[in-house]
């Protein structure tokens, strides 16, 4: 009868008996809680890192999803804007951050050949500094 009572969540062991390891009253130890917290934080950081990496590639995915005509048109428009704003006398000294952003964006296009890369090199070099 005593065995059936303990299986059904009976009384805890009396003095002198071994501790009941299956007791519901027993919570996780401090090291178990710490391990759980570390694992949870690791999973959260891993998830955030994955989201961050996914978002970093969003611009490239959008460019690759464009039709060739749209892509070429966007490239030409961006290159013309870069030339108007970032070359000549004022050039990259007036808008260094914006010119660097536009230059970096132009490098993502396969249409940006060697001549294009030479044209945007000054803005990219200023961005590195």
mmCIF file of C-alpha atoms in Angstrom:
data_model
loop_
_atom_site.group_PDB
_atom_site.id
_atom_site.type_symbol
_atom_site.label_atom_id
_atom_site.label_comp_id
_atom_site.label_asym_id
_atom_site.label_seq_id
_atom_site.Cartn_x
_atom_site.Cartn_y
_atom_site.Cartn_z
ATOM 1 C CA UNK A 1 0.000 0.000 0.000
ATOM 2 C CA UNK A 2 2.862 2.349 0.822
ATOM 3 C CA UNK A 3 4.410 1.787 -2.641
ATOM 4 C CA UNK A 4 1.160 2.709 -4.401
ATOM 5 C CA UNK A 5 0.877 5.847 -2.272
ATOM 6 C CA UNK A 6 4.375 7.012 -3.198
ATOM 7 C CA UNK A 7 3.802 6.354 -6.918
ATOM 8 C CA UNK A 8 0.756 8.559 -6.799
ATOM 9 C CA UNK A 9 2.776 11.448 -5.345
ATOM 10 C CA UNK A 10 2.710 10.250 -1.750
ATOM 11 C CA UNK A 11 4.512 11.680 1.226
ATOM 12 C CA UNK A 12 8.185 12.648 1.123
ATOM 13 C CA UNK A 13 10.706 10.329 2.759
ATOM 14 C CA UNK A 14 10.937 10.363 6.509
ATOM 15 C CA UNK A 15 14.075 11.194 8.488
ATOM 16 C CA UNK A 16 16.823 8.702 7.828
ATOM 17 C CA UNK A 17 15.480 7.661 4.411
ATOM 18 C CA UNK A 18 17.088 8.627 1.130
ATOM 19 C CA UNK A 19 15.882 11.765 -0.588
ATOM 20 C CA UNK A 20 13.119 11.125 -3.091
ATOM 21 C CA UNK A 21 14.659 12.181 -6.422
ATOM 22 C CA UNK A 22 11.270 12.016 -8.116
ATOM 23 C CA UNK A 23 9.645 14.508 -5.757
ATOM 24 C CA UNK A 24 7.848 17.407 -7.422
ATOM 25 C CA UNK A 25 9.027 19.738 -4.694
ATOM 26 C CA UNK A 26 12.604 19.439 -5.868
ATOM 27 C CA UNK A 27 13.512 22.261 -8.285
ATOM 28 C CA UNK A 28 16.500 22.587 -10.576
ATOM 29 C CA UNK A 29 19.831 23.221 -8.902
ATOM 30 C CA UNK A 30 21.731 26.493 -9.316
ATOM 31 C CA UNK A 31 24.094 24.980 -11.889
ATOM 32 C CA UNK A 32 21.147 23.617 -13.894
ATOM 33 C CA UNK A 33 19.485 27.052 -13.894
ATOM 34 C CA UNK A 34 22.743 28.692 -14.960
ATOM 35 C CA UNK A 35 23.184 26.140 -17.759
ATOM 36 C CA UNK A 36 19.645 26.762 -18.970
ATOM 37 C CA UNK A 37 20.210 30.529 -18.970
ATOM 38 C CA UNK A 38 23.464 30.179 -20.902
ATOM 39 C CA UNK A 39 21.819 27.898 -23.464
ATOM 40 C CA UNK A 40 18.853 30.236 -23.825
ATOM 41 C CA UNK A 41 21.107 33.270 -24.262
ATOM 42 C CA UNK A 42 23.192 31.342 -26.801
ATOM 43 C CA UNK A 43 20.090 30.436 -28.809
ATOM 44 C CA UNK A 44 18.826 34.029 -28.697
ATOM 45 C CA UNK A 45 22.202 35.359 -29.874
ATOM 46 C CA UNK A 46 22.339 32.760 -32.624
ATOM 47 C CA UNK A 47 18.857 33.723 -33.778
ATOM 48 C CA UNK A 48 19.694 37.437 -33.734
ATOM 49 C CA UNK A 49 22.889 36.782 -35.665
ATOM 50 C CA UNK A 50 20.958 34.840 -38.285
ATOM 51 C CA UNK A 51 18.388 37.608 -38.671
ATOM 52 C CA UNK A 52 21.152 40.198 -38.946
ATOM 53 C CA UNK A 53 22.934 38.201 -41.661
ATOM 54 C CA UNK A 54 19.669 37.714 -43.539
ATOM 55 C CA UNK A 55 18.927 41.437 -43.455
ATOM 56 C CA UNK A 56 22.445 42.301 -44.643
ATOM 57 C CA UNK A 57 21.861 40.374 -47.851
ATOM 58 C CA UNK A 58 18.469 41.962 -48.514
ATOM 59 C CA UNK A 59 19.774 44.613 -50.872
ATOM 60 C CA UNK A 60 21.588 42.035 -52.999
ATOM 61 C CA UNK A 61 18.496 39.814 -53.095
ATOM 62 C CA UNK A 62 16.407 42.771 -54.255
ATOM 63 C CA UNK A 63 18.885 43.611 -57.007
ATOM 64 C CA UNK A 64 19.052 40.014 -58.176
ATOM 65 C CA UNK A 65 15.255 39.773 -58.245
ATOM 66 C CA UNK A 66 14.950 42.704 -60.676
ATOM 67 C CA UNK A 67 14.478 42.168 -64.349
ATOM 68 C CA UNK A 68 17.573 42.940 -66.435
ATOM 69 C CA UNK A 69 15.947 46.093 -67.831
ATOM 70 C CA UNK A 70 15.038 47.397 -64.360
ATOM 71 C CA UNK A 71 18.475 46.565 -63.038
ATOM 72 C CA UNK A 72 20.245 48.346 -65.913
ATOM 73 C CA UNK A 73 17.989 51.358 -65.503
ATOM 74 C CA UNK A 74 18.676 51.578 -61.755
ATOM 75 C CA UNK A 75 22.409 51.227 -62.384
ATOM 76 C CA UNK A 76 22.402 54.026 -64.980
ATOM 77 C CA UNK A 77 20.324 56.313 -62.780
ATOM 78 C CA UNK A 78 22.532 55.709 -59.737
ATOM 79 C CA UNK A 79 25.710 56.201 -61.756
ATOM 80 C CA UNK A 80 24.409 59.461 -63.220
ATOM 81 C CA UNK A 81 23.446 60.676 -59.742
ATOM 82 C CA UNK A 82 26.897 59.721 -58.477
ATOM 83 C CA UNK A 83 28.567 61.632 -61.318
ATOM 84 C CA UNK A 84 26.423 64.719 -60.721
ATOM 85 C CA UNK A 85 26.909 64.777 -56.967
ATOM 86 C CA UNK A 86 30.313 63.247 -56.355
ATOM 87 C CA UNK A 87 32.635 64.107 -59.231
ATOM 88 C CA UNK A 88 34.164 67.407 -60.257
ATOM 89 C CA UNK A 89 35.160 70.299 -57.986
ATOM 90 C CA UNK A 90 32.872 69.679 -55.018
ATOM 91 C CA UNK A 91 32.991 65.958 -55.484
ATOM 92 C CA UNK A 92 33.296 63.758 -52.478
ATOM 93 C CA UNK A 93 34.284 66.610 -50.175
ATOM 94 C CA UNK A 94 30.726 68.027 -50.027
ATOM 95 C CA UNK A 95 28.874 64.768 -49.448
ATOM 96 C CA UNK A 96 31.479 62.209 -48.366
ATOM 97 C CA UNK A 97 29.098 59.788 -46.647
ATOM 98 C CA UNK A 98 26.466 59.898 -49.363
ATOM 99 C CA UNK A 99 29.066 59.495 -52.110
ATOM 100 C CA UNK A 100 30.615 56.546 -50.296
ATOM 101 C CA UNK A 101 27.174 54.938 -49.961
ATOM 102 C CA UNK A 102 26.406 55.432 -53.629
ATOM 103 C CA UNK A 103 29.830 54.100 -54.641
ATOM 104 C CA UNK A 104 29.401 51.010 -52.466
ATOM 105 C CA UNK A 105 25.930 50.471 -53.952
ATOM 106 C CA UNK A 106 27.330 50.688 -57.476
ATOM 107 C CA UNK A 107 29.843 47.938 -56.690
ATOM 108 C CA UNK A 108 26.934 45.539 -56.158
ATOM 109 C CA UNK A 109 25.998 45.731 -59.843
ATOM 110 C CA UNK A 110 27.622 43.390 -62.339
ATOM 111 C CA UNK A 111 27.320 46.290 -64.786
ATOM 112 C CA UNK A 112 29.974 48.202 -62.816
ATOM 113 C CA UNK A 113 32.992 47.393 -64.976
ATOM 114 C CA UNK A 114 36.623 48.483 -64.531
ATOM 115 C CA UNK A 115 35.928 52.033 -65.747
ATOM 116 C CA UNK A 116 33.066 52.320 -63.262
ATOM 117 C CA UNK A 117 35.246 51.029 -60.421
ATOM 118 C CA UNK A 118 37.992 53.543 -61.242
ATOM 119 C CA UNK A 119 35.428 56.339 -61.261
ATOM 120 C CA UNK A 120 34.049 55.451 -57.813
ATOM 121 C CA UNK A 121 37.421 54.546 -56.238
ATOM 122 C CA UNK A 122 37.983 57.990 -54.628
ATOM 123 C CA UNK A 123 34.684 57.774 -52.732
ATOM 124 C CA UNK A 124 35.431 54.236 -51.601
ATOM 125 C CA UNK A 125 38.904 55.229 -50.406
ATOM 126 C CA UNK A 126 37.493 58.128 -48.388
ATOM 127 C CA UNK A 127 34.967 55.757 -46.788
ATOM 128 C CA UNK A 128 37.785 53.511 -45.558
ATOM 129 C CA UNK A 129 39.532 56.361 -43.733
#
